[in-house]
Structure formats: C-alpha cells, structure tokens
Short mmCIF file of C-alpha atoms in Angstrom, two decimals:
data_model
loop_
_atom_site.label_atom_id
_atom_site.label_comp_id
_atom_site.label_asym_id
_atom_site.label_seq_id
_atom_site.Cartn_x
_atom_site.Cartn_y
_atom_site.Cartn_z
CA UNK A 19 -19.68 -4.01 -5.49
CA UNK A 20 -21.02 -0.52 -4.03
CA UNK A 21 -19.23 2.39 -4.89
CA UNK A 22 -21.16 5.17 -3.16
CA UNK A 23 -19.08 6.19 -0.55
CA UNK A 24 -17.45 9.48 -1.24
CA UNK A 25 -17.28 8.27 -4.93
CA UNK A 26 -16.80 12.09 -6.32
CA UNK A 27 -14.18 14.90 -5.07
CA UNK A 28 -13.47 18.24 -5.72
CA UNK A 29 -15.40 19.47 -8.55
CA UNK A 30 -17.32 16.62 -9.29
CA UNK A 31 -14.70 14.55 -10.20
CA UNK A 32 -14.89 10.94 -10.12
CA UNK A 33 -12.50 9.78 -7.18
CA UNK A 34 -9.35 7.91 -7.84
CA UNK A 35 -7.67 4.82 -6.74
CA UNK A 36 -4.26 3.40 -7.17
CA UNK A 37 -3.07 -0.37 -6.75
CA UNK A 38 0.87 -2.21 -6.16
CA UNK A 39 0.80 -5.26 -6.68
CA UNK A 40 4.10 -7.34 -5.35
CA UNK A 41 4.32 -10.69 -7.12
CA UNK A 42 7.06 -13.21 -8.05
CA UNK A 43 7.59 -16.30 -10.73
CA UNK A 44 6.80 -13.80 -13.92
CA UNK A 45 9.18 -11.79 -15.67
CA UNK A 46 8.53 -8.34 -16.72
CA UNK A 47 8.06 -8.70 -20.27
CA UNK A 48 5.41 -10.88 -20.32
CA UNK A 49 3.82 -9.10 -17.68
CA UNK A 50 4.10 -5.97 -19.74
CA UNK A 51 2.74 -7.90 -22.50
CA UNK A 52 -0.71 -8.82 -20.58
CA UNK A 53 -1.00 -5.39 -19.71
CA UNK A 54 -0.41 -3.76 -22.75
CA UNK A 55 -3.16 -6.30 -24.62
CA UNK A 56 -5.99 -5.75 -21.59
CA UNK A 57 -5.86 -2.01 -21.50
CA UNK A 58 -3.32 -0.56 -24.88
CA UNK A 59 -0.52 1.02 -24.70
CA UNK A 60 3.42 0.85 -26.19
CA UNK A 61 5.59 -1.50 -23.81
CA UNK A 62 8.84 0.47 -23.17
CA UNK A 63 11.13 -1.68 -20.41
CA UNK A 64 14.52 -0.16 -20.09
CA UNK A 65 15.77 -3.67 -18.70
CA UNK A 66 14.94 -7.22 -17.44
CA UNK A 67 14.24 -5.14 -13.96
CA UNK A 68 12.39 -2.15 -14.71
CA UNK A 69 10.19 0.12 -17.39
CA UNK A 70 6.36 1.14 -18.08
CA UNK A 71 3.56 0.26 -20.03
CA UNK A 72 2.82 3.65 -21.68
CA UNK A 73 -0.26 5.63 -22.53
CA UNK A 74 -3.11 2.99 -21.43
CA UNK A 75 -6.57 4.28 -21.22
CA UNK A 76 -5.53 4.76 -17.69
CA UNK A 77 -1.95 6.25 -17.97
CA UNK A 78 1.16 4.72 -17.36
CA UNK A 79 1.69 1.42 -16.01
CA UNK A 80 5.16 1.22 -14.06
CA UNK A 81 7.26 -2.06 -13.60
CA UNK A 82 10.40 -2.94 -11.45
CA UNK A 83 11.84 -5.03 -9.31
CA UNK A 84 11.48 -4.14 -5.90
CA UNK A 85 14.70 -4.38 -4.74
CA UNK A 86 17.48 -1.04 -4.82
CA UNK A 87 20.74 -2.75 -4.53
CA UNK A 88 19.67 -5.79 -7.18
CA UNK A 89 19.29 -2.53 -9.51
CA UNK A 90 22.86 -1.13 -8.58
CA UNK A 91 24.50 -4.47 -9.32
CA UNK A 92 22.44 -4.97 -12.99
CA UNK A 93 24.04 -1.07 -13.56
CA UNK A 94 26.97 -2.15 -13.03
CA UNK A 95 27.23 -5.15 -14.98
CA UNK A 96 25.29 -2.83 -18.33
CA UNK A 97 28.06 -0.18 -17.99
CA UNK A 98 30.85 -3.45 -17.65
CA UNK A 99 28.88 -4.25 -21.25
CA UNK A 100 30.05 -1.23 -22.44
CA UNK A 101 33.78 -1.55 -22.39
CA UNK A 102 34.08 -5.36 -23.56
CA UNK A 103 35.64 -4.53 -27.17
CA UNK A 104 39.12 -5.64 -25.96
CA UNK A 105 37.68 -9.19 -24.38
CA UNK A 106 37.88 -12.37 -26.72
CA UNK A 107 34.85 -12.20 -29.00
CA UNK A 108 33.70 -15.40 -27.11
CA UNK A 109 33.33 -13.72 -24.04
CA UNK A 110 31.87 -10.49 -24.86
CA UNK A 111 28.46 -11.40 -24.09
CA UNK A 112 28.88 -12.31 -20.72
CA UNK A 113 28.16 -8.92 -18.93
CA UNK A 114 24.20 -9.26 -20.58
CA UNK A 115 24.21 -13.48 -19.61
CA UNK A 116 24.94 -11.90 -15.98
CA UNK A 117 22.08 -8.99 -16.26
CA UNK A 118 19.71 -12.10 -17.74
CA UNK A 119 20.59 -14.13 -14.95
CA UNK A 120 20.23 -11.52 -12.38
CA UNK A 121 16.54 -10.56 -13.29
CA UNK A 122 15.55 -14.54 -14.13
CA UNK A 123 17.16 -15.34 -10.61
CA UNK A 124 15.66 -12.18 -8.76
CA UNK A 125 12.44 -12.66 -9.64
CA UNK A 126 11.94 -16.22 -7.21
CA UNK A 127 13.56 -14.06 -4.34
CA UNK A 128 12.54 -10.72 -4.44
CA UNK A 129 9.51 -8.93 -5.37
CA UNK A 130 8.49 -7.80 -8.89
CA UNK A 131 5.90 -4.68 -8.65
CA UNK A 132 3.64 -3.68 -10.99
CA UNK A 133 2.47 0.18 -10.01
CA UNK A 134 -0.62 0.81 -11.71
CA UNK A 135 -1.71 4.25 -12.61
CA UNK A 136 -4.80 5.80 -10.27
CA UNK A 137 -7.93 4.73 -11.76
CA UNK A 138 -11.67 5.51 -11.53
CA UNK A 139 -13.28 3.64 -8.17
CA UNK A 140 -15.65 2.75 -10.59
CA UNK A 141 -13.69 0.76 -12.49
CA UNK A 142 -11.77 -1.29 -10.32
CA UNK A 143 -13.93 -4.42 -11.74
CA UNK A 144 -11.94 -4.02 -15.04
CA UNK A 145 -8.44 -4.35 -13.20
CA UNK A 146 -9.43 -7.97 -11.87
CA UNK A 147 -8.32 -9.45 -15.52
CA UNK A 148 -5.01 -8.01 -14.51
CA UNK A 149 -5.08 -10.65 -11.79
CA UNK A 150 -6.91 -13.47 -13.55
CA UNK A 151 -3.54 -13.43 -16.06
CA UNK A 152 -0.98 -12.77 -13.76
CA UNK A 153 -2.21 -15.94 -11.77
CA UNK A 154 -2.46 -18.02 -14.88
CA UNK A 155 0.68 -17.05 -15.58
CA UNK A 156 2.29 -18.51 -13.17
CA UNK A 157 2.25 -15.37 -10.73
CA UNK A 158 3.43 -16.21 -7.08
CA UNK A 159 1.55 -13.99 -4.51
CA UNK A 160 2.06 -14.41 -0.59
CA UNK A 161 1.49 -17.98 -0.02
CA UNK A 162 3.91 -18.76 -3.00
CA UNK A 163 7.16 -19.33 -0.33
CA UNK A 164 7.39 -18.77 3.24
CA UNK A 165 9.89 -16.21 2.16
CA UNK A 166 7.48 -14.25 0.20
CA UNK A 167 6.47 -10.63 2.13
CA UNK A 168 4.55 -9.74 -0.34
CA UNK A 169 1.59 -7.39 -0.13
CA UNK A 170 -0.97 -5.22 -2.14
CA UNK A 171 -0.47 -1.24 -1.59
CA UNK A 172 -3.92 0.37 -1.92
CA UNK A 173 -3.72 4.22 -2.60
CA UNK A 174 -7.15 5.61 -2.20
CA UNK A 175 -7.86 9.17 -3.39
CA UNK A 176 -8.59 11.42 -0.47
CA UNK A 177 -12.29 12.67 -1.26
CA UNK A 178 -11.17 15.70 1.28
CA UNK A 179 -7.78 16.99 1.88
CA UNK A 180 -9.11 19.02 4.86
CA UNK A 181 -7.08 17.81 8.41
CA UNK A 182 -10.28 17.37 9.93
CA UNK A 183 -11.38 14.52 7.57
CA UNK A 184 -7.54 13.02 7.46
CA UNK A 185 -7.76 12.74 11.75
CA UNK A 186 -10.61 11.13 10.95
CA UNK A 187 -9.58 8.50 8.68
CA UNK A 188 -6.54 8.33 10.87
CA UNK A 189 -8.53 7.64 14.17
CA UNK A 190 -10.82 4.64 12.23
CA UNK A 191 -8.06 3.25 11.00
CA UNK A 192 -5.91 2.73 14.70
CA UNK A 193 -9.42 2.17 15.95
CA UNK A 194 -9.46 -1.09 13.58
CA UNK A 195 -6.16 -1.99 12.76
CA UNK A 196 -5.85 -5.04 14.70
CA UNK A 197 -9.33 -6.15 13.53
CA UNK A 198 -8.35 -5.42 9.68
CA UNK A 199 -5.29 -7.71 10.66
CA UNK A 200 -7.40 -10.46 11.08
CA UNK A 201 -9.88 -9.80 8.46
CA UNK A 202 -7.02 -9.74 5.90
CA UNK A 203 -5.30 -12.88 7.60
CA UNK A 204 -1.98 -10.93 7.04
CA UNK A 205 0.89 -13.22 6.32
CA UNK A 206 3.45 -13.74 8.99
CA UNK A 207 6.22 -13.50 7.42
CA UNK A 208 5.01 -10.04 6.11
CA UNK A 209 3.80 -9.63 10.13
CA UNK A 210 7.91 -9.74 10.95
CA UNK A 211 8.96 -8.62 7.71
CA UNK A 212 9.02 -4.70 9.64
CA UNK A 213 7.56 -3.61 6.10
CA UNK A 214 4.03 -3.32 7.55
CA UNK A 215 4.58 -2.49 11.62
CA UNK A 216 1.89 -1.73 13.86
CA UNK A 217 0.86 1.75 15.46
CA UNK A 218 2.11 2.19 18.88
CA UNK A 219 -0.36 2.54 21.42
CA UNK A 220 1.16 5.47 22.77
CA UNK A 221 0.32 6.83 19.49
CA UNK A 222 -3.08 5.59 20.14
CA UNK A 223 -3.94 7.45 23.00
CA UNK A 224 -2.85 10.48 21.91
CA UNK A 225 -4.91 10.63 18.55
CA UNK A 226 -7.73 8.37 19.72
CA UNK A 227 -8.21 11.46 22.11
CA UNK A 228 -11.43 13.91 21.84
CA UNK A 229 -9.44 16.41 22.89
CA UNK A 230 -6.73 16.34 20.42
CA UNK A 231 -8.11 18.68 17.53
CA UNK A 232 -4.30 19.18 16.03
CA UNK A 233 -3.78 21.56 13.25
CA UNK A 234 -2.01 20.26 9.88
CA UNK A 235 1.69 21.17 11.49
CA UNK A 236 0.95 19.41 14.25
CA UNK A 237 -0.59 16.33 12.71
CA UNK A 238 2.58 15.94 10.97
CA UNK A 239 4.98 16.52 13.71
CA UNK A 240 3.14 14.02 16.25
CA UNK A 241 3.15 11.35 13.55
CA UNK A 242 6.88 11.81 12.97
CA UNK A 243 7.14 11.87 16.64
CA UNK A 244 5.38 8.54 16.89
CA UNK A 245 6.71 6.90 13.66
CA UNK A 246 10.00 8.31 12.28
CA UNK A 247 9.39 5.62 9.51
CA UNK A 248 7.42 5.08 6.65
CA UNK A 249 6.76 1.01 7.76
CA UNK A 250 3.60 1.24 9.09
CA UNK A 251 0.76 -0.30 8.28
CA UNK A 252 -1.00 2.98 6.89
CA UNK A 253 1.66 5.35 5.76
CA UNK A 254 0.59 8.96 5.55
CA UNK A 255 3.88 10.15 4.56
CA UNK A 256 2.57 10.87 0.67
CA UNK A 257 -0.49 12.52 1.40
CA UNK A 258 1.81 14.81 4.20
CA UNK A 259 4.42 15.78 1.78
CA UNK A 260 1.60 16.78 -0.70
CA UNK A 261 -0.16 18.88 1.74
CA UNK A 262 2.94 20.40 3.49
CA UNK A 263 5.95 18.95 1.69
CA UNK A 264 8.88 21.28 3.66
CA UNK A 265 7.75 19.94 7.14
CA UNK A 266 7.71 16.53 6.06
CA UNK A 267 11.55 17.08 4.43
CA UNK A 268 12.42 19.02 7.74
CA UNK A 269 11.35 16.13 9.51
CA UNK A 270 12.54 13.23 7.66
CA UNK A 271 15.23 14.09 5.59
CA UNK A 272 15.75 14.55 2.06
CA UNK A 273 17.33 11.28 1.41
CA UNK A 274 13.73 10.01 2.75
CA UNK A 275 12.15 8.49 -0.56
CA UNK A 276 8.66 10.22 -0.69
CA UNK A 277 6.62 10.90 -3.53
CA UNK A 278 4.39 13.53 -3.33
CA UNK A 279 0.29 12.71 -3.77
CA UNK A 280 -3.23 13.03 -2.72
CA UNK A 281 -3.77 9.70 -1.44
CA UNK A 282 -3.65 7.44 1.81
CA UNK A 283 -1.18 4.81 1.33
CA UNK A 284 -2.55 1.88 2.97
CA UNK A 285 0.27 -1.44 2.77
CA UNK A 286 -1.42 -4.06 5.17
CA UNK A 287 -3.59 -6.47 2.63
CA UNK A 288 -1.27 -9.42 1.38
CA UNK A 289 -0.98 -10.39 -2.38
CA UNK A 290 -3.20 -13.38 -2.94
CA UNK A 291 -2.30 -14.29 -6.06
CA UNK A 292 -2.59 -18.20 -5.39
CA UNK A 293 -6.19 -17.66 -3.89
CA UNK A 294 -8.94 -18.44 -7.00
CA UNK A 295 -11.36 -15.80 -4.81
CA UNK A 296 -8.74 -13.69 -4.36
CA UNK A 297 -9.85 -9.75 -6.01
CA UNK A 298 -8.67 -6.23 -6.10
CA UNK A 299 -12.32 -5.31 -5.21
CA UNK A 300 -12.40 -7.97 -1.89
CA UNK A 301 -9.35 -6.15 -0.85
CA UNK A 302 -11.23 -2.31 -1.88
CA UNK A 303 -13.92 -2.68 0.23
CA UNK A 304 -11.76 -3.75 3.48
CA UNK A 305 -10.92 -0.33 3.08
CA UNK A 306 -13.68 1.01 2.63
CA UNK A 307 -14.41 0.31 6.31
CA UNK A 308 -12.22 2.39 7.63
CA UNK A 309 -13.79 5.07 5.47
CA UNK A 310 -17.23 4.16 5.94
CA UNK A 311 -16.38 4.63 10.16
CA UNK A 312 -14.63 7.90 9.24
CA UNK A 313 -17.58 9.48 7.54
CA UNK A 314 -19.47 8.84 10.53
CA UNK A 315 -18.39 11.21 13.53
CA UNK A 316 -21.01 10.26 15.71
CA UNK A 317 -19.98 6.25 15.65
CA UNK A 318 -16.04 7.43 14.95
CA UNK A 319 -16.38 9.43 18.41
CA UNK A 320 -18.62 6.06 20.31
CA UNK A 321 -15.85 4.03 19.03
CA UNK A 322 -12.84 6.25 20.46
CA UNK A 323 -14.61 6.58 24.01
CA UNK A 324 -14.94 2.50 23.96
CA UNK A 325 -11.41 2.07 23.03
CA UNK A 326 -10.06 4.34 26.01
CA UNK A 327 -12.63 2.88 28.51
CA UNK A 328 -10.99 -0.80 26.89
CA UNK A 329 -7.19 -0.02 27.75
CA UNK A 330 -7.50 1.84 30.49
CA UNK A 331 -8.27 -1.29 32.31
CA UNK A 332 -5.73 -3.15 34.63
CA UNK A 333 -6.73 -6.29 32.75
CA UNK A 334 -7.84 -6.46 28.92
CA UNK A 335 -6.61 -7.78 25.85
CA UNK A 336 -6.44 -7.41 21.79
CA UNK A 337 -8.94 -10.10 21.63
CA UNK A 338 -11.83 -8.34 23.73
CA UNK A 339 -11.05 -5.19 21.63
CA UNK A 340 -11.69 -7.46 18.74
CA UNK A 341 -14.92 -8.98 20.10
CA UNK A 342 -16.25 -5.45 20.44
CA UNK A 343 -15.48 -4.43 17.09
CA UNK A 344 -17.14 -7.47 15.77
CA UNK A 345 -20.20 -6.69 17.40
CA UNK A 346 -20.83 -3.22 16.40
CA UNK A 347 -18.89 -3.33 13.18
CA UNK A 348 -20.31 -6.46 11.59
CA UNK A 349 -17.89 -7.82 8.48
CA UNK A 350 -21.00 -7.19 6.00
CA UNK A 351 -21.06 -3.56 7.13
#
C-alpha cells in the first residue's frame, strides 16, 4: 500500500484516519476482548449493548449497538431491575434474562458497531488483524443475510480545512460516485436501505459548475439546500459543524445528531466481513481516488467540463458516464 498522498497536515503531523465497522453474529464482549489483546487497553462495557475499549495505543475504542430504540427498551428493563425486592426471589432475575436476551437477540438483526479511534494512515496495515478475528469469530458482514445494511464508515482526516480544497474533494467525489458504486459492488439492500442515498443531480450541476466558487456559508447552505439529511453517500455534515458549527445547528436543528470533527465522513463501502480478500486498506485506497482527482485541479476541472458536456445531452446514460470514467481514470490509478 502507498501512503503518499497528502500523508502529513498541519504542522507536520502525520494525517489521521478513522474506521466503523457494522457487523453482526458477535457479541460485544468478546469483541472487546480481541481488541483489547491486539492493541491494550482496560475493557469497560456498561452493558450487553454498549461501552469502550480504553486507553489503546490508539485511544479509545467505542462499542454499541447500532440501534436507538433497542437501547431505550434495555434502559428500561435495567431501571425495572432496580425495584424487584418485593417480587418472589424466583423471579427477581428476570429483568437482566430480558436485557441478556435483548442484546443476544439484537445482535442477528441489527448492527453491532465498533468505532475505532482515528489512527495514523500509516498504520492502517495493523488494523487488518481487527478483521482477520472478527471474521474468525464468527463476524457477519454484508453478505451475512439479505437483511444485513451493513457498511464500513471511512473518516479520512482532511489534510486542508480550507473551502477551496473541501469543493474540491466534494466535486471528485459527485464526479465518481456512481463509478465508486460499482467499484465497491455496494449491497442492495444497503442501495434501498436510504442509509447511503445518492447526490441529486440538481446538486450536481450546481457544484460540478466552474463558476460556482462558494464561500464556506454558502457551501453549507447549498448542501443543506440540496440534502436536508445526513444519508448520503458522503456526509459532510461533521467536517461543517467543525468548521462553522452555528450554521450547521441553524440549519438542521439541534436535535440533529452531529458530532463535531475534522474529517470527511464517507458511508458508501459495504462491510465484507465474509470476503477472505476483504481489507480495511482495499477499501482506503477506493478513497483515495477521490482524493488523488481532488489534488489535481487541472484533471478535477477536464473531468467537470466532460460531465456537463455528458448530461446536457437529449440522450445519455449512467453507463456512458461510467465508460468515460473508466477510460481516463483506470482502477489501478
């Protein structure tokens, strides 16, 4: 694996990248146990559906189950735990059965997530026994049920926080969207899940525009404009809030759950978990191409005038747009 592109950011700084991983068919603790024995730490899990792997040489490891209400319902039955002196000794225990039940039932229907703390690029090779145990232990990835939505959340560092280079990285990424749809054979259940929903292409032809040279304000306001949700397949909503984080709560709302950080959150790669060939690092450098486009603004702007010639035409398709990008944006690239 290369890592040279835009590898350091401010001050020198090696740049950071962050993984979720959305799995099924493994509990927590064990889980929490692999992680704790590949990279240290002191497992602290509150319940059978959430807690951390603390202080690893990376930071904190954070797991849950990915589902709100399942979370409201195991609160409830704890707090019902707590007021069980006056039941028949016999059937005190049943409020923690439930709460045992709930978590060992939850996890073949709902997601698990394991959110692991941002990491050096460079290391990204040492996170792939993270996925070597999780398969071997049984782990269920995207294939594992035609039920399963399940996807890997990259969250790569931005190497510049300027809104020149985000419109950038913006613009490659609708440019290729459809392309990296194919390239990471996106499940479809996940494709009508909602979770990971296209970019309009009204939204298209406004940014994808050589004229549109927005300031940070207006970056954000088109976007909400455009995409009053954070289901899309790239979801700029964290690296937005960092930057300006009282247009973004102006915009959305406060009940919006948004949390705060220097990073692109890109959610369209599934979890391959049942895949042998299957890496963190295969997924990485997907990425990367819509980084490597982005740091190149005389290609970036080639590829924008192409794309407006393409759908300004009476008759065109996704698949010619597709055949272009395959022939000047070659998978090895």
């Amino acid at each position: 694996m290369n890592f040279d592109l835009q590898e350091y950011v401010r001050e020198e700084r090696p740049r950071h990248v962050g993984f979720e991983i959305e799995y099924a068919g493994v509990g927590l603790r064990p889980v929490a146990e692999i992680i704790a024995g590949l990279y240290g730490g002191t497992i602290d899990l509150e319940n059978d559906l959430a807690g951390k792997v603390r202080d690893t040489r990376w930071g904190d490891f954070k797991l849950l189950l990915d589902s709100a209400p399942l979370h409201k319902l195991h609160g409830a039955i704890t707090r019902a735990g707590a007021d069980v002196s006056d039941l028949p000794e016999m059937l005190r225990d049943i409020p923690q059965k439930l709460g045992d039940t709930l978590g060992e039932v939850s996890a073949h229907i709902v997601p698990f997530e394991v959110v692991l703390p941002p990491v050096p690029v460079s290391d990204i090779p040492e996170l792939e026994n993270l996925v070597v145990a999780l398969r071997q232990q049984g782990g269920l990835g995207t294939r594992g049920s035609l039920i399963y939505a399940f996807g890997l959340h990259i969250n790569p560092e931005a190497a510049s926080l300027s809104t020149e280079s985000i419109l950038g990285h913006l613009q490659s990424f609708l440019l290729l969207e459809a392309w990296l749809r194919e390239e990471h054979n996106v499940d479809f259940t996940r494709r009508l899940s909602g979770f990971i929903a296209p970019f309009s292409n009204d939204y298209r032809k406004l940014v994808l525009n050589a004229a549109y040279k927005p300031d940070l304000t207006q970056l954000i306001t088109d976007y909400h404009r455009f995409n009053p949700t954070r289901s899309r397949t790239l979801d700029l909503l964290p690296l937005f809030s960092h930057l300006d984080h009282a247009t973004v709560e102006r915009l959305y709302g406060k009940e919006e759950k948004i949390s705060p950080r220097p990073t692109y959150h890109y959610r369209l790669p599934n979890c391959e978990l049942g895949n042998a060939d299957w890496t963190l690092g295969v997924e990485w450098e997907r990425w990367r191409i819509v980084e490597t486009l982005a740091a190149s603004p005389a290609k970036l702007a080639r590829f924008m005038e192409a794309w407006q010639h393409h759908y300004s035409r009476l008759l065109t398709s996704e698949s010619d747009w597709l055949d272009f990008i395959d022939r000047e944006l070659p998978k090895s690239e």
